[in-house]
mmCIF file of C-alpha atoms in Angstrom:
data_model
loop_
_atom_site.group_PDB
_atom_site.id
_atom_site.type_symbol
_atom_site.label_atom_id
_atom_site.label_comp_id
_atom_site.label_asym_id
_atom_site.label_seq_id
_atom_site.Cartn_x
_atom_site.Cartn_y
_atom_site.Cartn_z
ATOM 1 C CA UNK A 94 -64.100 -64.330 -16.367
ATOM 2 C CA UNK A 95 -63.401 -66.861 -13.990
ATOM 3 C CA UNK A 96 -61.410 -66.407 -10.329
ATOM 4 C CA UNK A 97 -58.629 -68.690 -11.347
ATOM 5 C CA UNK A 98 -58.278 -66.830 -15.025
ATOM 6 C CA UNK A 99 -57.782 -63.388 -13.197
ATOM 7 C CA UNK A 100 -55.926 -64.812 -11.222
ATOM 8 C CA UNK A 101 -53.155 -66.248 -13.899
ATOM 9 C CA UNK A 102 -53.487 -63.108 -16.138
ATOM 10 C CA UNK A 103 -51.852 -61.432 -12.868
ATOM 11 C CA UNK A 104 -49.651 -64.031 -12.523
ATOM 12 C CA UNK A 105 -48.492 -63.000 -16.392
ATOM 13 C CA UNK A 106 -48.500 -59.556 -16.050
ATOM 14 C CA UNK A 107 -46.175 -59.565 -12.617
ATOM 15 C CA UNK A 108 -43.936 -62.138 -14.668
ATOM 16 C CA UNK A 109 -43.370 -59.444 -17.478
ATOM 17 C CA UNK A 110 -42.813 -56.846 -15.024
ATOM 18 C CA UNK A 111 -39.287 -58.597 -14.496
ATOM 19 C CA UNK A 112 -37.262 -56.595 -15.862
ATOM 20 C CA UNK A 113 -34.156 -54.487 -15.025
ATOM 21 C CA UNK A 114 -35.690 -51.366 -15.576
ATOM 22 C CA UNK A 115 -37.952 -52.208 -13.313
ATOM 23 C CA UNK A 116 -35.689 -52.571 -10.508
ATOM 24 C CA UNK A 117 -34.970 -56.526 -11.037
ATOM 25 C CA UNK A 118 -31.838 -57.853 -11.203
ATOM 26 C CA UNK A 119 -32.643 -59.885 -14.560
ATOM 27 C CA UNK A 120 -34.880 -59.567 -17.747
ATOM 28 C CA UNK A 121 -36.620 -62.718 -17.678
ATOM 29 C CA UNK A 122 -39.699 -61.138 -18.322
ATOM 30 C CA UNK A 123 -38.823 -59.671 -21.622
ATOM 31 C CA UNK A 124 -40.634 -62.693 -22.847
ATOM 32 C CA UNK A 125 -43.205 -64.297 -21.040
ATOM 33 C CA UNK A 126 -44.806 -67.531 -22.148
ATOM 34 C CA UNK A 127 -48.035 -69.223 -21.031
ATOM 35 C CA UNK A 128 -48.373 -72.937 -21.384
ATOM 36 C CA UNK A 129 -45.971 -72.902 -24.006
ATOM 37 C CA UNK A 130 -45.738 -76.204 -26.559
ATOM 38 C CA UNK A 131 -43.816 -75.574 -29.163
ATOM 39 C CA UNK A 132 -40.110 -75.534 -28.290
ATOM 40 C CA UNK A 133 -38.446 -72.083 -27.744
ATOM 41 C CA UNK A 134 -35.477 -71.279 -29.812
ATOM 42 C CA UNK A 135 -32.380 -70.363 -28.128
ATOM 43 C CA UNK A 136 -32.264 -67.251 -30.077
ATOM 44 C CA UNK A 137 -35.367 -66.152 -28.164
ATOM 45 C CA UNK A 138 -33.915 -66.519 -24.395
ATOM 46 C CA UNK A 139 -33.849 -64.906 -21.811
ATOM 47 C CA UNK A 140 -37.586 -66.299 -21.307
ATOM 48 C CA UNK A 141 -40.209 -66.938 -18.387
ATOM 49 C CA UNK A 142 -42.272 -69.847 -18.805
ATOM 50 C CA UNK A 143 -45.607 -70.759 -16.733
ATOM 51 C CA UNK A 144 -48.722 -72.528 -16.685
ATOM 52 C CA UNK A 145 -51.242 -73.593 -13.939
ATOM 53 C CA UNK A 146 -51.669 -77.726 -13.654
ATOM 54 C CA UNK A 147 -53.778 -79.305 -10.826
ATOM 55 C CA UNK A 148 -55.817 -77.784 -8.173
ATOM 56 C CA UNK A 149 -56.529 -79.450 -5.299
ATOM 57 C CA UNK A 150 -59.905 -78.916 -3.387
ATOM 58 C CA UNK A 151 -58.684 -78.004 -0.168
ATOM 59 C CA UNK A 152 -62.126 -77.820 1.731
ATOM 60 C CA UNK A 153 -66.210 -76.974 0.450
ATOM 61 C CA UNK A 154 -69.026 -76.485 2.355
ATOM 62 C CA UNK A 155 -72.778 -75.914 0.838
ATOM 63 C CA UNK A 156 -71.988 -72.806 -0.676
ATOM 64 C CA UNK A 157 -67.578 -72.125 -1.107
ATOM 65 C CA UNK A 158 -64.844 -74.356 -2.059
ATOM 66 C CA UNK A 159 -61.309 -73.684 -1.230
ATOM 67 C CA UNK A 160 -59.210 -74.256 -3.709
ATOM 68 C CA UNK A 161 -55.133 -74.683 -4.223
ATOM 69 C CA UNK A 162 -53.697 -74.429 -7.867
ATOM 70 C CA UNK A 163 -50.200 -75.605 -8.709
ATOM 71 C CA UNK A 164 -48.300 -72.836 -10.690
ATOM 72 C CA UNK A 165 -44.696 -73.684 -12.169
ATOM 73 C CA UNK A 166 -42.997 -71.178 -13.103
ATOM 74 C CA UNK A 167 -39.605 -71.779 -15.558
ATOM 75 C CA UNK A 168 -37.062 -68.734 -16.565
ATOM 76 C CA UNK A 169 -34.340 -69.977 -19.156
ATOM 77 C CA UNK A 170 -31.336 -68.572 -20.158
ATOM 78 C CA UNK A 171 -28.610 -68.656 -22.605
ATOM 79 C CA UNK A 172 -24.798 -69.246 -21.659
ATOM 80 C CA UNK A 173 -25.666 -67.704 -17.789
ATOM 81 C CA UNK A 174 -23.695 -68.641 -14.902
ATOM 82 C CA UNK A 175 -25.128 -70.139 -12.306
ATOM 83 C CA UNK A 176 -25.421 -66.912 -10.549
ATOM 84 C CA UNK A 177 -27.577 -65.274 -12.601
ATOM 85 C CA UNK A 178 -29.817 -68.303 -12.758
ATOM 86 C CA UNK A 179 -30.142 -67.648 -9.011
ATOM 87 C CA UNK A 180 -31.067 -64.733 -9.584
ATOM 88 C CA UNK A 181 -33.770 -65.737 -11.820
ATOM 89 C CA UNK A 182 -35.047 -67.094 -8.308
ATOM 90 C CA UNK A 183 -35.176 -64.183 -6.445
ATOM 91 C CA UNK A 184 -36.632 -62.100 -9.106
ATOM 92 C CA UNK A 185 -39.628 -64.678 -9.147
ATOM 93 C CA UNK A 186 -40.207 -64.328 -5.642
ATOM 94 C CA UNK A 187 -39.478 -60.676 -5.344
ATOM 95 C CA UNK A 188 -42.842 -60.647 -8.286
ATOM 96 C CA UNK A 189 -44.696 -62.525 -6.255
ATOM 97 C CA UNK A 190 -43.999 -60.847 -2.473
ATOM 98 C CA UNK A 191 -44.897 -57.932 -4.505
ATOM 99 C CA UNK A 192 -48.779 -58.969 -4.269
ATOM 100 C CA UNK A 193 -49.330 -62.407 -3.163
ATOM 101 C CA UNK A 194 -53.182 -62.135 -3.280
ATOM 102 C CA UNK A 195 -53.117 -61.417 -7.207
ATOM 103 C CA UNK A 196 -55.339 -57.940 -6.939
ATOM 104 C CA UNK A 197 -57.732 -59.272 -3.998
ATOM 105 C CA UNK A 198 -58.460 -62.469 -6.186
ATOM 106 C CA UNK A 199 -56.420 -64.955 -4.440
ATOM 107 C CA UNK A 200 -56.091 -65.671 -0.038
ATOM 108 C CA UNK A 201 -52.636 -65.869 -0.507
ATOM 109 C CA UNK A 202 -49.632 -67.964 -2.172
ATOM 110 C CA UNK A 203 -47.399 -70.563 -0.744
ATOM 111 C CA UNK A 204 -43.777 -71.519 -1.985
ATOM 112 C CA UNK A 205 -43.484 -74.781 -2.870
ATOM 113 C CA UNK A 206 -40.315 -75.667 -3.872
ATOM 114 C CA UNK A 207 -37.460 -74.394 -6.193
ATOM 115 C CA UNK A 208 -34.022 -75.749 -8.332
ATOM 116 C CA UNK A 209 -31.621 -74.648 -10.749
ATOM 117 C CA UNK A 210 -30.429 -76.917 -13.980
ATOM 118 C CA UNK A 211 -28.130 -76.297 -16.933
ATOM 119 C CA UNK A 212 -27.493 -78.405 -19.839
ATOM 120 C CA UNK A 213 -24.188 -77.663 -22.387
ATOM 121 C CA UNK A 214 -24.497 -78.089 -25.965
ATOM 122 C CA UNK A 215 -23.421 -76.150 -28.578
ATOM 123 C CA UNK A 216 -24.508 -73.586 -26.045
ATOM 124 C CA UNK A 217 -25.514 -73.628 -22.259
ATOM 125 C CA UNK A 218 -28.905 -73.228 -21.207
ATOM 126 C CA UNK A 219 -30.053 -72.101 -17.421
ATOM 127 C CA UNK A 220 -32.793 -73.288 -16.138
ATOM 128 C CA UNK A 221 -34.621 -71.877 -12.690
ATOM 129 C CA UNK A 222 -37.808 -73.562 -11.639
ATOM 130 C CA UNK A 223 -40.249 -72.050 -8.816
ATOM 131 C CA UNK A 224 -43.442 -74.039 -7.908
ATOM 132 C CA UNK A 225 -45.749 -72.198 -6.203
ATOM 133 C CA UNK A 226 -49.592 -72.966 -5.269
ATOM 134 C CA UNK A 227 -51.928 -70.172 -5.070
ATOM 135 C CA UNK A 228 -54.773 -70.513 -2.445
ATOM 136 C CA UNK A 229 -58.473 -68.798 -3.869
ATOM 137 C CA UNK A 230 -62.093 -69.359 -2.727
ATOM 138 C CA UNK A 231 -65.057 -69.622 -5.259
ATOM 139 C CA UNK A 232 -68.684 -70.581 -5.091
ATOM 140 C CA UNK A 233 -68.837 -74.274 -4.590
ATOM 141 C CA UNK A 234 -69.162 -75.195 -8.602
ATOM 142 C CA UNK A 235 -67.615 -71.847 -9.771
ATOM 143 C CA UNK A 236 -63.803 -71.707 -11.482
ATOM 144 C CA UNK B 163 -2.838 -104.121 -35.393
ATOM 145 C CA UNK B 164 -4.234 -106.223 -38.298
ATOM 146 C CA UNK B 165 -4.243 -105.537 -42.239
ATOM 147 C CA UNK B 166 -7.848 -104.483 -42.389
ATOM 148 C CA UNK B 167 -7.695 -102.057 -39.711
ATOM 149 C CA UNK B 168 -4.334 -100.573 -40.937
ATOM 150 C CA UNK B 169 -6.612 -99.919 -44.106
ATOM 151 C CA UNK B 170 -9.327 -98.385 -42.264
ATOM 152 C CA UNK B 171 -6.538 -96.151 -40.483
ATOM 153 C CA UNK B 172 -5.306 -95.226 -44.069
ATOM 154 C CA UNK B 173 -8.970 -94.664 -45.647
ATOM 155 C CA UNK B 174 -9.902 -91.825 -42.888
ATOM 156 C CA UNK B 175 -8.043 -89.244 -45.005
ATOM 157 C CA UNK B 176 -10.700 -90.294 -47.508
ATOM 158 C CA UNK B 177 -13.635 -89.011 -45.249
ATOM 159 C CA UNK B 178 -11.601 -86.504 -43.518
ATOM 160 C CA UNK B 179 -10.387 -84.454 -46.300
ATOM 161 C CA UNK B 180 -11.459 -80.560 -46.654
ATOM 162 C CA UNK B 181 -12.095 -81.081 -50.283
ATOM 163 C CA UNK B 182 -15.047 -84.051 -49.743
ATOM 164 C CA UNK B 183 -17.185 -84.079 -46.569
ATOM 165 C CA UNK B 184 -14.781 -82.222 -44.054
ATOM 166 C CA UNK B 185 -14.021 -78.543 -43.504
ATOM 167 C CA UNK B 186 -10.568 -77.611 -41.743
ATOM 168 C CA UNK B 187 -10.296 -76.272 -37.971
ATOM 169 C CA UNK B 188 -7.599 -74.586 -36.498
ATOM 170 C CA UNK B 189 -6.548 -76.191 -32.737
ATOM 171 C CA UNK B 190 -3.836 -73.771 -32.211
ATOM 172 C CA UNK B 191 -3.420 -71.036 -30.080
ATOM 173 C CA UNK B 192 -2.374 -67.426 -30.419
ATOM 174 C CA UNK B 193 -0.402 -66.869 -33.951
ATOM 175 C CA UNK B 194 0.626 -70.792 -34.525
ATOM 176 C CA UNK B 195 -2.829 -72.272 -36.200
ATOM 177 C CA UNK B 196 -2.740 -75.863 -36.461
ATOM 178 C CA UNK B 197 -4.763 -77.176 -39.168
ATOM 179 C CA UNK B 198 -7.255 -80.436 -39.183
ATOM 180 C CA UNK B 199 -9.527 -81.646 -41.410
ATOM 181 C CA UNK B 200 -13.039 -82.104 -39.450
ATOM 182 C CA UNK B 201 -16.663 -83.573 -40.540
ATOM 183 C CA UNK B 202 -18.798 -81.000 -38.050
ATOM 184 C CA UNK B 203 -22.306 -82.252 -37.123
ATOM 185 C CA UNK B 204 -25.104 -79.868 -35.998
ATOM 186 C CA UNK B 205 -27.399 -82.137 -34.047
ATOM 187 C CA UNK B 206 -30.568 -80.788 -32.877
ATOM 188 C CA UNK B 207 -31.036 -80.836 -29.062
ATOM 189 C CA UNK B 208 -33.904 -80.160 -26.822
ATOM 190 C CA UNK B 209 -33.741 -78.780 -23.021
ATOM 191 C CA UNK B 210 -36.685 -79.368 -21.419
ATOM 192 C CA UNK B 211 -38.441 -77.752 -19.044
ATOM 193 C CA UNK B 212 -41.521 -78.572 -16.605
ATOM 194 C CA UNK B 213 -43.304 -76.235 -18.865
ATOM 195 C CA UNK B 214 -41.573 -75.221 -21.707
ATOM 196 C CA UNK B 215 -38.760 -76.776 -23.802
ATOM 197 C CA UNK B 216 -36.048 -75.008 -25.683
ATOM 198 C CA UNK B 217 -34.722 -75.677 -29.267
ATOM 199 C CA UNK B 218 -30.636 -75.286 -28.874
ATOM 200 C CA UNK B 219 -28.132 -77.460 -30.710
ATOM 201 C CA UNK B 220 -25.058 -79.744 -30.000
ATOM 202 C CA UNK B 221 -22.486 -78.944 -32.383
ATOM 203 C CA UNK B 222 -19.539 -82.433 -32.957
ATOM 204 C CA UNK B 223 -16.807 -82.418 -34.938
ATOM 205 C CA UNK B 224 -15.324 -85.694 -36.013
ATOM 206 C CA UNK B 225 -11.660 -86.154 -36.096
ATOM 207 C CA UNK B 226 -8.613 -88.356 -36.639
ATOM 208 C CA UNK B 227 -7.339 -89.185 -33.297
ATOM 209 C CA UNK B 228 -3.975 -88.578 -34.144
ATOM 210 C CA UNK B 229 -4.551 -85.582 -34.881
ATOM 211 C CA UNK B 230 -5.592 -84.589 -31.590
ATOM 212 C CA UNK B 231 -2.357 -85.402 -29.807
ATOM 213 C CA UNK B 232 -1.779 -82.812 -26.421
ATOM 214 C CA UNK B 233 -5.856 -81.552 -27.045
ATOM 215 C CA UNK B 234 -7.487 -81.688 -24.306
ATOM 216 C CA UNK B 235 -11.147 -80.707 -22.905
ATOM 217 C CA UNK B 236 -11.026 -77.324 -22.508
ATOM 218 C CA UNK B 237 -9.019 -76.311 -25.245
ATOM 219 C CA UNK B 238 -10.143 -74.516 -28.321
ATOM 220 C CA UNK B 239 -10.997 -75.037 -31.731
ATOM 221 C CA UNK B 240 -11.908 -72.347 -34.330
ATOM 222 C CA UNK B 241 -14.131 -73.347 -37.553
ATOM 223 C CA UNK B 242 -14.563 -70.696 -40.003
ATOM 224 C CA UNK B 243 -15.204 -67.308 -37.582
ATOM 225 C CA UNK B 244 -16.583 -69.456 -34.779
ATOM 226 C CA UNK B 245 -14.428 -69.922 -31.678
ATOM 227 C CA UNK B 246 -15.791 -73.143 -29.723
ATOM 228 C CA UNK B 247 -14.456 -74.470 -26.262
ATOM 229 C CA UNK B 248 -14.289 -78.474 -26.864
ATOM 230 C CA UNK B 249 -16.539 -79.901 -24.029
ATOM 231 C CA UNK B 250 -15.576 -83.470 -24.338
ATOM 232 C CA UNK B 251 -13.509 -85.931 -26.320
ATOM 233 C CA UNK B 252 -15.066 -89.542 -27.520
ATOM 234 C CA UNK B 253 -12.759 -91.649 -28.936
ATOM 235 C CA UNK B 254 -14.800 -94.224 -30.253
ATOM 236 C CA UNK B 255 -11.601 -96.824 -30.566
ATOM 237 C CA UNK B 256 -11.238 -96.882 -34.477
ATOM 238 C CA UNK B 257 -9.218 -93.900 -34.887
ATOM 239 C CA UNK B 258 -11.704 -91.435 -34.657
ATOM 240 C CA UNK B 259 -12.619 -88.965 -32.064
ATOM 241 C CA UNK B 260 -15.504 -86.707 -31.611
ATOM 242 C CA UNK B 261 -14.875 -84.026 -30.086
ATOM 243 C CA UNK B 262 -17.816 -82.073 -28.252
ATOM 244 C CA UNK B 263 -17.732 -78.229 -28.373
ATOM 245 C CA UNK B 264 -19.233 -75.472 -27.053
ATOM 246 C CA UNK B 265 -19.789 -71.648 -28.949
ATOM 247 C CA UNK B 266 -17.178 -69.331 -27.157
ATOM 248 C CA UNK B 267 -18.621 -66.189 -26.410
#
């Protein structure tokens, strides 16, 4: 198994430990969803959505590469105020400060950026977004 | 107002009547209903995400103007057991209005 796979099945295994019992303040990691296509139904929310897009080579030399993968990470929720959807925030990052080398696989992770959105239809739907890059090191032609 | 649109104004009872296309909704509040004949629509309606989209729906229900007189956003209308919070009012200039809601609860 490749770095960057261990590194993301972390990343979905800290997502689903989200959950109250767990000493979050939300259950966004009841269900956790990995580059998910098909539309979610409502029904199914609350939800935590991710998936890994570009990496950027940071620096290589004969033998290692540095490397810098963009993770966005989504949690959605049904008719939540916009409190709670902050919350969805800070239960993200409180996951990741947990371990922010992923087991040893990763050097560490950076936060990138994050925002809250709601849309109102027949019901409303929160929306918290965290983008994060993760900083790993491989063998230069190595995942 | 001219003859043809005085006929359209008359005709909406056609569409808007609880025994063809319409079902009634009650805009009162507390014991008082107040009864309206409404064509609901359940559009389907896509949030979407960075990485994931969800599947929700935007409920209208079409109604006489005039029979909204003193609704206003915010208010509520009840259709069958559903209570729904109306989220905005379109007029659309003909005598009709659609009124946007929202599931209560």
């Amino acid at each position: 198994m490749s770095i960057r796979q261990g590194i993301l099945d972390a990343v979905r295994t800290r997502l689903g430990r989200i959950r109250k019992a767990n000493g979050y303040r939300t259950d966004i990691g009841a269900n956790v969803l990995e580059w998910q296509t098909a539309p979610v139904p409502s029904a199914d929310l609350p939800a935590i959505s991710f998936r890994d897009a570009e990496n950027e080579i940071a620096e290589w030399t004969m033998r290692e590469r540095d490397n810098r993968v963009a993770v966005v990470i989504e949690a959605f929720g049904r008719d939540v105020p916009p409190s709670t959807v902050r919350q969805y925030v800070e239960d993200i990052y409180a996951a990741i400060a947990v371990d922010e080398t992923w087991g040893g696989l990763a050097l560490v992770t950076e936060p990138v950026s994050d925002e809250i959105e709601f849309r109102t239809a027949e019901e409303g739907v929160g929306r918290a977004t965290v983008r994060i890059l993760i900083e790993y090191q491989t063998a230069k032609w190595e995942f | 107002m001219s003859a043809f649109a005085d006929q359209l104004l008359t005709d909406l009872d056609v569409f808007l009547n609880a025994g063809e296309f319409a079902v009634t909704a009650d805009l009162g509040e507390g014991a008082l209903p107040r009864l309206i004949s409404v064509i609901v629509d359940a559009l389907p309606d896509l949030v979407e995400g960075e990485t994931a989209g969800v599947r929700t729906t935007r409920r209208e229900a079409l109604c006489k103007t005039a029979d909204l007189a003193g609704t206003a956003v915010g208010h509520t209308m009840i259709i069958g057991e559903t209570e729904y919070e109306i989220i905005d009012l379109q007029p659309d200039g003909t005598g009709l209005t659609t009124a946007v809601l929202k599931a209560v609860g």
